[in-house]
CSV table of C-alpha atoms and ligand atoms in Angstrom, one decimal:
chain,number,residue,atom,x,y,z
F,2,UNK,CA,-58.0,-12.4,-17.8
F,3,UNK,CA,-54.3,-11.5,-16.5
F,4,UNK,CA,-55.7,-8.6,-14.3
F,5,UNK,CA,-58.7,-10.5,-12.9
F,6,UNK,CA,-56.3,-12.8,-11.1
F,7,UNK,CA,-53.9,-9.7,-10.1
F,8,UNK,CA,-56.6,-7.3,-8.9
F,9,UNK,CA,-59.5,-10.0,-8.0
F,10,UNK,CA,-62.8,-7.9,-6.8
F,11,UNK,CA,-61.0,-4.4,-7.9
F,12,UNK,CA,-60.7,-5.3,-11.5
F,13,UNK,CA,-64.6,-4.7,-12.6
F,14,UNK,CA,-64.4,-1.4,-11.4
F,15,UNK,CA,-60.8,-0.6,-12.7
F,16,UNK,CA,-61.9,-1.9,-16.2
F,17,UNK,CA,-65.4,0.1,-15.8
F,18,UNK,CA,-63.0,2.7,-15.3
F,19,UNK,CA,-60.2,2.2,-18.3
F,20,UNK,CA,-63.1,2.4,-20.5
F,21,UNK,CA,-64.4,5.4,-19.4
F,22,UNK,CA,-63.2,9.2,-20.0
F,23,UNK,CA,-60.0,9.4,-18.5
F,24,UNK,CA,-59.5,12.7,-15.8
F,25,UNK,CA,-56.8,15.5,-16.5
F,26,UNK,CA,-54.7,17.6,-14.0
F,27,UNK,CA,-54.0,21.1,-14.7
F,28,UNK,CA,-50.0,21.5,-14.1
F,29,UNK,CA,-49.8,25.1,-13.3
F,30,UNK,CA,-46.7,26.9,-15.6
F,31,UNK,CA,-45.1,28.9,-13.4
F,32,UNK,CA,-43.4,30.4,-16.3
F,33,UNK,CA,-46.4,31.9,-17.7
F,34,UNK,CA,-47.3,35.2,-16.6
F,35,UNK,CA,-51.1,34.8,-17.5
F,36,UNK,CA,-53.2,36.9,-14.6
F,37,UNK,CA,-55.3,35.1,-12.9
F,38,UNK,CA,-55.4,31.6,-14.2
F,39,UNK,CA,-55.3,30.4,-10.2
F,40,UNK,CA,-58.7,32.2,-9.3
F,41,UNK,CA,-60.0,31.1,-12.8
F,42,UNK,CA,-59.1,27.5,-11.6
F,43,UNK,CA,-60.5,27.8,-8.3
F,44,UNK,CA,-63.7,29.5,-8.9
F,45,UNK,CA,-64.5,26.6,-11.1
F,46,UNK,CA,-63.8,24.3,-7.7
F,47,UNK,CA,-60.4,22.9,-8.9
F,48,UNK,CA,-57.7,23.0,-6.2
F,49,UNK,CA,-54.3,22.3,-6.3
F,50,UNK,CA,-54.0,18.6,-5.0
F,51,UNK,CA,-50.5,18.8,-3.9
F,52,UNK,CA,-50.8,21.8,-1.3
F,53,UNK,CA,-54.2,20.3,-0.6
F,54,UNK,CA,-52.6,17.4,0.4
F,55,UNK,CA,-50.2,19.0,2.6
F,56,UNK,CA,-52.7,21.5,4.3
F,57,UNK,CA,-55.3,18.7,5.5
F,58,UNK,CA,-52.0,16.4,7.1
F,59,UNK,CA,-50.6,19.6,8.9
F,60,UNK,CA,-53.8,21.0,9.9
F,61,UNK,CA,-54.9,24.8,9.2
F,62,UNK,CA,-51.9,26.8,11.0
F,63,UNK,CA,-49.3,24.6,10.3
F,64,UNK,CA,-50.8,24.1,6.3
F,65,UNK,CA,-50.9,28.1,6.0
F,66,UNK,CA,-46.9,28.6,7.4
F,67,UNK,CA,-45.7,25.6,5.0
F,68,UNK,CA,-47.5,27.5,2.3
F,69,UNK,CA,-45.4,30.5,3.4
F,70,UNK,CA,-42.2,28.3,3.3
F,71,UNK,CA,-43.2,26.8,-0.3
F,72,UNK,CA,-43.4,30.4,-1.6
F,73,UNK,CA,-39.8,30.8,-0.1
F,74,UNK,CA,-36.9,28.9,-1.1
F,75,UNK,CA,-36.7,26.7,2.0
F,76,UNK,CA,-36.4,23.3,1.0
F,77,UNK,CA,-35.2,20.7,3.5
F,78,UNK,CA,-36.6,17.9,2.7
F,79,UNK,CA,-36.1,13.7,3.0
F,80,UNK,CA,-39.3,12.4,1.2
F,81,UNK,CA,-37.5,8.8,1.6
F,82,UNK,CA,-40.1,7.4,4.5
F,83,UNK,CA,-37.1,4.7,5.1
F,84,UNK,CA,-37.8,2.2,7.9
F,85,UNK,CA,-41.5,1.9,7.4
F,86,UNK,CA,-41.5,-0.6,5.5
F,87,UNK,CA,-44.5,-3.2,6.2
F,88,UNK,CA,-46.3,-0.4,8.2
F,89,UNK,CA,-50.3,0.5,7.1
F,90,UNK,CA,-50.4,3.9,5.7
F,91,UNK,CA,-53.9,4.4,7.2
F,92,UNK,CA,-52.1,3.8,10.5
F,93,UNK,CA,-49.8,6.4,10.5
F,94,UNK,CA,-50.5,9.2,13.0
F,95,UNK,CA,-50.3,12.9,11.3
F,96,UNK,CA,-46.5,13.6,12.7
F,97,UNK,CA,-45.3,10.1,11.3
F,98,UNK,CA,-46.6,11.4,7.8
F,99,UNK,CA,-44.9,14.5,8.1
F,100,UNK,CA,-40.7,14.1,6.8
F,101,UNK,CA,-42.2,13.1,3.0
F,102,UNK,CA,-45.3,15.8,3.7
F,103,UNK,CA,-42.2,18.6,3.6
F,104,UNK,CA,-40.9,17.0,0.6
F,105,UNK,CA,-44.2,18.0,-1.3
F,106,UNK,CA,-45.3,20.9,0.3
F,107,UNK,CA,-41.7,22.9,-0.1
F,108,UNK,CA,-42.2,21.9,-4.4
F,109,UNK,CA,-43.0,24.6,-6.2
F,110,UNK,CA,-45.1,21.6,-8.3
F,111,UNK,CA,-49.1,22.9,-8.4
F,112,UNK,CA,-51.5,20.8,-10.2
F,113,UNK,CA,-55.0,21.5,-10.3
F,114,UNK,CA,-57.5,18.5,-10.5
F,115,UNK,CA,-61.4,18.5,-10.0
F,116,UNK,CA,-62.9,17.1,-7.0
F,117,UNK,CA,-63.7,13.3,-6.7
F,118,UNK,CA,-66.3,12.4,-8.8
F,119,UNK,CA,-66.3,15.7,-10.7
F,120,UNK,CA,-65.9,15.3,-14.4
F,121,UNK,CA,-65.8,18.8,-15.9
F,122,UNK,CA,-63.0,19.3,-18.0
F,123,UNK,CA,-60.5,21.5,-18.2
F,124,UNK,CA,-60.6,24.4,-21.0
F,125,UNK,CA,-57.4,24.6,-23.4
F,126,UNK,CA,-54.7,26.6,-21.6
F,127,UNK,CA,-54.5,30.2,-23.2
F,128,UNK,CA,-50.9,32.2,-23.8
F,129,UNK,CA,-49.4,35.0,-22.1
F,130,UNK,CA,-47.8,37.8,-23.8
F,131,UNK,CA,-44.6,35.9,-24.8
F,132,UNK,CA,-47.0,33.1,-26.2
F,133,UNK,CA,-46.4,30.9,-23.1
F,134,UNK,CA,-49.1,28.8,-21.8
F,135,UNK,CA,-50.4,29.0,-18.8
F,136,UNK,CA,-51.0,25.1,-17.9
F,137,UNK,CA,-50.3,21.9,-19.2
F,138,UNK,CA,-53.2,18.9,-19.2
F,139,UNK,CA,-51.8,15.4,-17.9
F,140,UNK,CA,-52.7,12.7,-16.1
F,141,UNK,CA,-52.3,14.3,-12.7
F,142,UNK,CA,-50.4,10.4,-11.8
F,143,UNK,CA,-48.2,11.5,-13.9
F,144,UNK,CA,-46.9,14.0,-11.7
F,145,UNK,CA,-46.3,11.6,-8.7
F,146,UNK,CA,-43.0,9.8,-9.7
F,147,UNK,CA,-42.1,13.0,-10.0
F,148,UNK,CA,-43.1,14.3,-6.8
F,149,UNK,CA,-41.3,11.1,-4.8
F,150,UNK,CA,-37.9,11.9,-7.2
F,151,UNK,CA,-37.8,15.0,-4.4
F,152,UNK,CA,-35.4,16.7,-6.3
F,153,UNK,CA,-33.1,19.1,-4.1
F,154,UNK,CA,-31.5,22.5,-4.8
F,155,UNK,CA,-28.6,22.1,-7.5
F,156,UNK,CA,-29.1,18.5,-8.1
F,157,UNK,CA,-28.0,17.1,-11.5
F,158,UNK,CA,-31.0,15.5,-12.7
F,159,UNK,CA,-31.8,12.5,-16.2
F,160,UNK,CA,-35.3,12.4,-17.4
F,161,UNK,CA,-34.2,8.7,-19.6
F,162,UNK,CA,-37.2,8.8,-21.4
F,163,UNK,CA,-38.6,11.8,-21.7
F,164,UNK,CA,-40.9,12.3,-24.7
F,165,UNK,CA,-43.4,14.1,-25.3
F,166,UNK,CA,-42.3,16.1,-21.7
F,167,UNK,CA,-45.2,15.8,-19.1
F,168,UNK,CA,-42.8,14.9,-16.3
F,169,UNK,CA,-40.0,16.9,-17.7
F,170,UNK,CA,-41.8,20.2,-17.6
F,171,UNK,CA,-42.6,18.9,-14.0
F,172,UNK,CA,-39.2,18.9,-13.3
F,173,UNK,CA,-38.7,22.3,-14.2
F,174,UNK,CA,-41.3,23.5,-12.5
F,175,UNK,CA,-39.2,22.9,-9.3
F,176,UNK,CA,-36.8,25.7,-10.6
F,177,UNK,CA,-34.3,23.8,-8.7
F,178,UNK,CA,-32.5,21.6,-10.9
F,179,UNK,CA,-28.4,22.1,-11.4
F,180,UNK,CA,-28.6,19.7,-14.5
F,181,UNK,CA,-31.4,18.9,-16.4
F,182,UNK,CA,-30.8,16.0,-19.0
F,183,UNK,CA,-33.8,15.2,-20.3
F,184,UNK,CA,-33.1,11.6,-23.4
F,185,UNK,CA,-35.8,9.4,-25.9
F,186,UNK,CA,-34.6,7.3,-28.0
F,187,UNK,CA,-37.4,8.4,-30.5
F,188,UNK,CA,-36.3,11.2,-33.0
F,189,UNK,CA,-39.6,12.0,-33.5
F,190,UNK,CA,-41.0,12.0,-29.8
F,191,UNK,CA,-38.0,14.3,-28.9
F,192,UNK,CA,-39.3,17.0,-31.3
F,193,UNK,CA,-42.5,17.0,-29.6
F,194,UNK,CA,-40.6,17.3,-26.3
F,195,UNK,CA,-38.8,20.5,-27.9
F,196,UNK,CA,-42.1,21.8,-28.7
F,197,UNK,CA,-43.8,21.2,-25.3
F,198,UNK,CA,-40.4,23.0,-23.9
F,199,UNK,CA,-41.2,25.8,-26.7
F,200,UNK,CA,-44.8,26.4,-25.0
F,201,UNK,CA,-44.2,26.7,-21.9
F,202,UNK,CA,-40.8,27.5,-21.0
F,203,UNK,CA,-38.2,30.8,-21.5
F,204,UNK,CA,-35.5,30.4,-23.9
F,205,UNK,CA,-33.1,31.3,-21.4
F,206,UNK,CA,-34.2,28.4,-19.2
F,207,UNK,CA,-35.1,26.1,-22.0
F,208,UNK,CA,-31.6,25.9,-23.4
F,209,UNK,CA,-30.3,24.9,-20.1
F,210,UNK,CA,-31.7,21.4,-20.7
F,211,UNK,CA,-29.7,19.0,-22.2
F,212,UNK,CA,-31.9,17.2,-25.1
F,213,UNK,CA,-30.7,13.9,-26.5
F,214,UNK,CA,-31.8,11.0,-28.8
F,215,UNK,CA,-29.7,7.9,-27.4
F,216,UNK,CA,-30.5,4.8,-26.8
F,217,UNK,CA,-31.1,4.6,-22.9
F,218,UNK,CA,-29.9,1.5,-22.3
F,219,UNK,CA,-26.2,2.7,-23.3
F,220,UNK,CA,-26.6,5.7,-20.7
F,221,UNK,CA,-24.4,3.7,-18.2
F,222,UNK,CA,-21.2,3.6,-20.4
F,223,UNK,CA,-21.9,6.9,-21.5
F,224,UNK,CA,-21.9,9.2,-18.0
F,225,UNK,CA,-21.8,6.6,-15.0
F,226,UNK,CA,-22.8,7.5,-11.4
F,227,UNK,CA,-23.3,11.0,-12.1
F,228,UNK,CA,-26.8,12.2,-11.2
F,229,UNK,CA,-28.8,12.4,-8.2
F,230,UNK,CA,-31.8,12.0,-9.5
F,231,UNK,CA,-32.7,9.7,-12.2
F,232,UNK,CA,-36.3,9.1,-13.8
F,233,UNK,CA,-36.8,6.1,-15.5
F,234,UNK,CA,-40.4,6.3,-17.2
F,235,UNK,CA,-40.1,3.5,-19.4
F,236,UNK,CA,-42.4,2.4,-22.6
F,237,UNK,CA,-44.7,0.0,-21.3
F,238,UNK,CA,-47.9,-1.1,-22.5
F,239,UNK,CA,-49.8,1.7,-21.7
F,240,UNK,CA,-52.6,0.0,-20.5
F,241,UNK,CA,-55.8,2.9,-20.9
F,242,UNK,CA,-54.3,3.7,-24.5
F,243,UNK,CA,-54.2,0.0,-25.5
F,244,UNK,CA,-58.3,-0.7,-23.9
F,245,UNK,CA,-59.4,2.0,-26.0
F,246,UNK,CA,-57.3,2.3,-29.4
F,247,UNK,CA,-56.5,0.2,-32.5
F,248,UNK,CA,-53.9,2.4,-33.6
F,249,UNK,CA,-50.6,1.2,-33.1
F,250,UNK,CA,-51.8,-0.9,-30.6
F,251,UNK,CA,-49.4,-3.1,-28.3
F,252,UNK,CA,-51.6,-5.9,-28.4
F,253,UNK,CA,-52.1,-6.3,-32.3
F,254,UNK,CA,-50.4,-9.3,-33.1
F,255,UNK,CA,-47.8,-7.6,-35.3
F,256,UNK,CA,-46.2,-6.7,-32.4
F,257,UNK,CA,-46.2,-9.2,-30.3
F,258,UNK,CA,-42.4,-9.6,-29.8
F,259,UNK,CA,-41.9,-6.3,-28.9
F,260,UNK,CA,-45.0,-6.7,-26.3
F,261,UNK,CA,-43.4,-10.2,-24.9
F,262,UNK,CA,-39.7,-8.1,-24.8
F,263,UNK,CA,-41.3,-5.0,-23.2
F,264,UNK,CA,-40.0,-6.5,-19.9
F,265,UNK,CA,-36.4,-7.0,-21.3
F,266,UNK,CA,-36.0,-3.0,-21.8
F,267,UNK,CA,-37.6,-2.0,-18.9
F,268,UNK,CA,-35.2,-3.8,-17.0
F,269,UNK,CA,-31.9,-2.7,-19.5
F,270,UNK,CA,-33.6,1.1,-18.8
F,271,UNK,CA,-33.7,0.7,-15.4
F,272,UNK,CA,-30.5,-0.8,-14.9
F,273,UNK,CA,-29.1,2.0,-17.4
F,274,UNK,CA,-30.8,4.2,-14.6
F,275,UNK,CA,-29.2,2.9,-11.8
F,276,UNK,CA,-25.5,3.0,-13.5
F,277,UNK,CA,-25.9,6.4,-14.2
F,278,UNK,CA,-26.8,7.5,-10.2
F,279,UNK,CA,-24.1,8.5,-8.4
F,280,UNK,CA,-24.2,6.6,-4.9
F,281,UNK,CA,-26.1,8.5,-2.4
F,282,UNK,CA,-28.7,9.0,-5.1
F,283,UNK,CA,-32.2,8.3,-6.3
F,284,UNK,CA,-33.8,6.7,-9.2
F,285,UNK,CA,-38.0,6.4,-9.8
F,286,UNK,CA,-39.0,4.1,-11.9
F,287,UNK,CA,-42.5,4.3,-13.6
F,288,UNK,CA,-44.9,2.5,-16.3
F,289,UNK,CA,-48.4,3.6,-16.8
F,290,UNK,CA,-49.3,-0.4,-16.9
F,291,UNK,CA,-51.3,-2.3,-14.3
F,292,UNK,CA,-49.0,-5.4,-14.8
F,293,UNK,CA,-46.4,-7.1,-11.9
F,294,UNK,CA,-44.5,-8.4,-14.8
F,295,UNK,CA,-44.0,-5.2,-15.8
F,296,UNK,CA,-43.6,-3.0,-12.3
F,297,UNK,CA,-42.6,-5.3,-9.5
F,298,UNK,CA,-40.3,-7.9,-11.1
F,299,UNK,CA,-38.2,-5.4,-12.7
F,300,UNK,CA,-37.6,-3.7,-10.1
F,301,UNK,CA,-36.9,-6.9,-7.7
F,302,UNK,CA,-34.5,-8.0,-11.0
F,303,UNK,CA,-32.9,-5.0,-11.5
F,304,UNK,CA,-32.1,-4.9,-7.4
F,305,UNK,CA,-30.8,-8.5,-8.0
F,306,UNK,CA,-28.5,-7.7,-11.0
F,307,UNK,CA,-27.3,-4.3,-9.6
F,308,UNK,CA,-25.8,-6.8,-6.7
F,309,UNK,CA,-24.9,-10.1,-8.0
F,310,UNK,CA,-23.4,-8.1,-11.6
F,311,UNK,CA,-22.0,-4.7,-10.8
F,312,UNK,CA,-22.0,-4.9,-6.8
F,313,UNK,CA,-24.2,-1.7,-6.2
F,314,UNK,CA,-26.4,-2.2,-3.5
F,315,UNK,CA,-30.1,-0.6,-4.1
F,316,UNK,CA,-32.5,0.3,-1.0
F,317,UNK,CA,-36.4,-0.1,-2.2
F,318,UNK,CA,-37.5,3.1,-0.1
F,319,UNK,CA,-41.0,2.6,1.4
F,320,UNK,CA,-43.6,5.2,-0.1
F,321,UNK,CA,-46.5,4.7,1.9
F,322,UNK,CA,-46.5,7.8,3.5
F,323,UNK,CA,-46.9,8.9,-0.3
F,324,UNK,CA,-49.7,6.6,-0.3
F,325,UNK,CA,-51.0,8.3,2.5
F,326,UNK,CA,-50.7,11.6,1.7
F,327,UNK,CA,-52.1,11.9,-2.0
F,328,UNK,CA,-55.2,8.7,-1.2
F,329,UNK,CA,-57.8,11.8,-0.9
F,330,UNK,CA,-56.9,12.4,-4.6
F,331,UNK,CA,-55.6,9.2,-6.0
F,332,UNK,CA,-57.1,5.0,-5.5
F,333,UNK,CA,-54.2,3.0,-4.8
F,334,UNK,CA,-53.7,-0.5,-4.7
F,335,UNK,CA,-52.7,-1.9,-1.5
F,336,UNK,CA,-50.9,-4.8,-2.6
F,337,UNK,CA,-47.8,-4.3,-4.6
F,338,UNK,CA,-45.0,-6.0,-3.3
F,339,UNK,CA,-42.8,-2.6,-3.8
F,340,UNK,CA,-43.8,0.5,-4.9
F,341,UNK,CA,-47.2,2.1,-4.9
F,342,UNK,CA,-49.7,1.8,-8.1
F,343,UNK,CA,-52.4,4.6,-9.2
F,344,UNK,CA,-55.4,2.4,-9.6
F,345,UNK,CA,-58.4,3.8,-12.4
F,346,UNK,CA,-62.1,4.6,-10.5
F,347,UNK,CA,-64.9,5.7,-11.6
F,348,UNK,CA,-64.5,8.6,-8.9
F,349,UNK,CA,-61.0,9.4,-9.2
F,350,UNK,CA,-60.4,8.2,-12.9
F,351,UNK,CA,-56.5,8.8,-13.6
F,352,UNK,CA,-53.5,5.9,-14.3
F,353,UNK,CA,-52.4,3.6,-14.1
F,354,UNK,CA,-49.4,4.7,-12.6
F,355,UNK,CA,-46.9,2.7,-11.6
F,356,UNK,CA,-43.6,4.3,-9.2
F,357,UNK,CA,-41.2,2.9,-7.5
F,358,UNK,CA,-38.2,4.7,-5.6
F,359,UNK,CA,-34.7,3.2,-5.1
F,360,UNK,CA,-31.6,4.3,-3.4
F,361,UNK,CA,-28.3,3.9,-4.5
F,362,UNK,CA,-26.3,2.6,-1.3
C,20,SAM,N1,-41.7,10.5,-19.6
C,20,SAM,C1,-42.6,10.8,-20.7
C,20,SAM,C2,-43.5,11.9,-20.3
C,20,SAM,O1,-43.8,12.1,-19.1
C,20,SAM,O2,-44.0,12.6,-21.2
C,20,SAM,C3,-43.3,9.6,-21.2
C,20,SAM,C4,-42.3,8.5,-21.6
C,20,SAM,S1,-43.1,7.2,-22.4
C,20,SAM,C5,-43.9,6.3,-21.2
C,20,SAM,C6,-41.7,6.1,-22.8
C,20,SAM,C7,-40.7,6.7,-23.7
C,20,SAM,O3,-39.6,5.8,-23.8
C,20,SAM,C8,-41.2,6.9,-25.2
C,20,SAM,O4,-41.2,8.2,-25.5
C,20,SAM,C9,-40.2,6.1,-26.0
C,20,SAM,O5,-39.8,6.7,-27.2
C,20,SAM,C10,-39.0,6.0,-25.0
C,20,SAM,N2,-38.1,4.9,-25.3
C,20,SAM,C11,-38.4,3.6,-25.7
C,20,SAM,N3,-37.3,2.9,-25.8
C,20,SAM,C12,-36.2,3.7,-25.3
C,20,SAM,C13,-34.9,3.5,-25.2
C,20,SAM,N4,-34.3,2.4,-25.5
C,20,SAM,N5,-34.1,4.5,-24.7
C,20,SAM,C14,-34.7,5.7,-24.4
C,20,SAM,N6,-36.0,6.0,-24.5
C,20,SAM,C15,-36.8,5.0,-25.0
């Protein structure tokens, strides 16, 4: 009833679509030294959305020399679209798209996904010699509050809730972090995350992560204003999980205070999030939820508090160029009041995802 209102016309189709098979993105493991899984990939007509993306903005020559550069370590990038806020994605000329364009297209980030409308599945990812896999399987949304974090060369970087480890392997696959801490609260979801790490990554680069159990919400008081980048993926009420399961579902009415206090903690997270960035730096918030009450008011709250209570001003950056960029892969909504949303279709059947970028003034 709650979504009919919010998504008017769209929500048939998106609820058509939360009740069907959801789609996977193959994130390549650059760590893996399995021959040909690319070719594999390809010959099955998978492509790699994210270079995709970037080719058909730049045009053939300029697509084939930034593929060059992405190989290289070249990596200047701004991603942060600033000053566009209010302007139509669908309006923007190729050159106005193209600041954020470098900040994907120089990521070392590849993600294979099957064209619109295509529902073949992956097939499990195999090892390589050292038992590493040679992809992961996500939600291919997944990977875009990742992608807008645009993390730069030596950057101390906080994954504040990071089990199982979809978006932290991500992160890793940029090979660019200084710092990675990667935190959930959950004992048991941060053993999953070591196994994930186990999978697909070298000891050697593995044990360069910091892993830790805390509570988020204390990360403030713990190490304030010292990251650049900081990913707040909070629990939310994971909307395709909760349409199609009965266990442990959000909605059963044994849990119906933590449901009705979801918006409490993603707030607490995300303020948690914002003490910890240093000033100059960049936080993404994210839920896999369709709901305002969940993505758009906590962010405008937290913005609020960040001022009135700790006088830290916060910049909402503008990711319509994001919008722009990824729409031949992705349905979003058009109407969120901040941030972009990762609408379910029948065509293009991955999120929710909700992201939303802020800058620490
Ligand atoms: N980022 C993860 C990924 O990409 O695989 C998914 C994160 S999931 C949406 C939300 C996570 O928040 C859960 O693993 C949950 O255990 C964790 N969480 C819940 N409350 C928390 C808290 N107070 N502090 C830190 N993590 C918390």
């Amino acid at each position: 009833m709650n979504y009919s209102l919010q998504l008017k016309d769209l929500w048939p189709s998106v609820r058509a679509s939360l009740l069907c098979e959801q789609k996977y993105g193959a994130l390549f493991n650059n760590f893996s030294s399995v021959d040909h899984v690319t070719q594999e990939l390809e010959l099955l007509s998978a492509t790699d959305f994210i270079s995709e993306a970037s080719r058909k903005v730049q045009g053939p020559a300029q697509g084939a020399a930034a593929e060059e550069a992405g190989r290289g370590e070249s990596r200047s990038q701004d991603g942060s679209g600033e000053g566009r806020t209010g302007m139509q994605a669908d309006t923007m000329t190729q050159a106005e798209v193209s600041p954020p364009l470098r900040a994907s297209i120089s990521s070392t980030i590849k993600c294979y996904t099957f064209p619109r409308g295509d529902i073949t599945r992956f097939r499990p990812a195999w090892p390589d010699t050292l038992g590493l896999l040679s992809y992961y399987l996500m939600d291919a949304a997944s990977l875009l509050p990742v992608l807008a974090l645009s993390v730069q060369p030596g950057d101390f970087v906080l994954d504040l809730c990071a089990a199982p480890g979809g978006k932290t392997l991500a992160l890793l696959q940029t090979g660019i972090c200084g710092h990675l801490a990667a935190n959930d609260v959950s004992v048991s979801r941060t053993k999953r995350l070591y196994q994930i790490l186990q999978s697909y990554v070298p000891r050697e680069i593995r044990e360069t992560v910091s892993i830790t159990s805390y509570d988020g919400r204390d990360w403030g008081q713990l190490e304030s204003g010292t990251f650049h980048k900081v990913l707040v993926d909070v629990p939310c009420t994971t909307d395709r999980h909760s349409v199609m399961e009965e266990e442990n579902n959000i909605f059963h009415k044994r849990r119906t205070k933590e449901r009705q206090m979801l918006p409490m903690l993603q707030l607490q997270l995300l303020m948690a999030g914002i003490l910890a960035t240093r000033p100059g730096g960049e936080v993404v918030y994210s839920t896999c939820s369709l709901s305002p009450l969940q993505n758009e008011y906590v962010v405008e709250r937290a913005v609020d508090i960040a001022e009135t209570e700790f006088n830290i001003s916060m910049h909402i950056q503008d990711l319509s160029p994001f919008r722009m960029l990824f729409q031949d892969t992705f349905s979003f909504f058009s109407d969120c009041r901040v941030g972009e949303l990762v609408l379910p279709h029948l065509t293009a059947n991955f999120g929710p995802m909700y992201f939303c970028k802020l800058r620490r003034m």
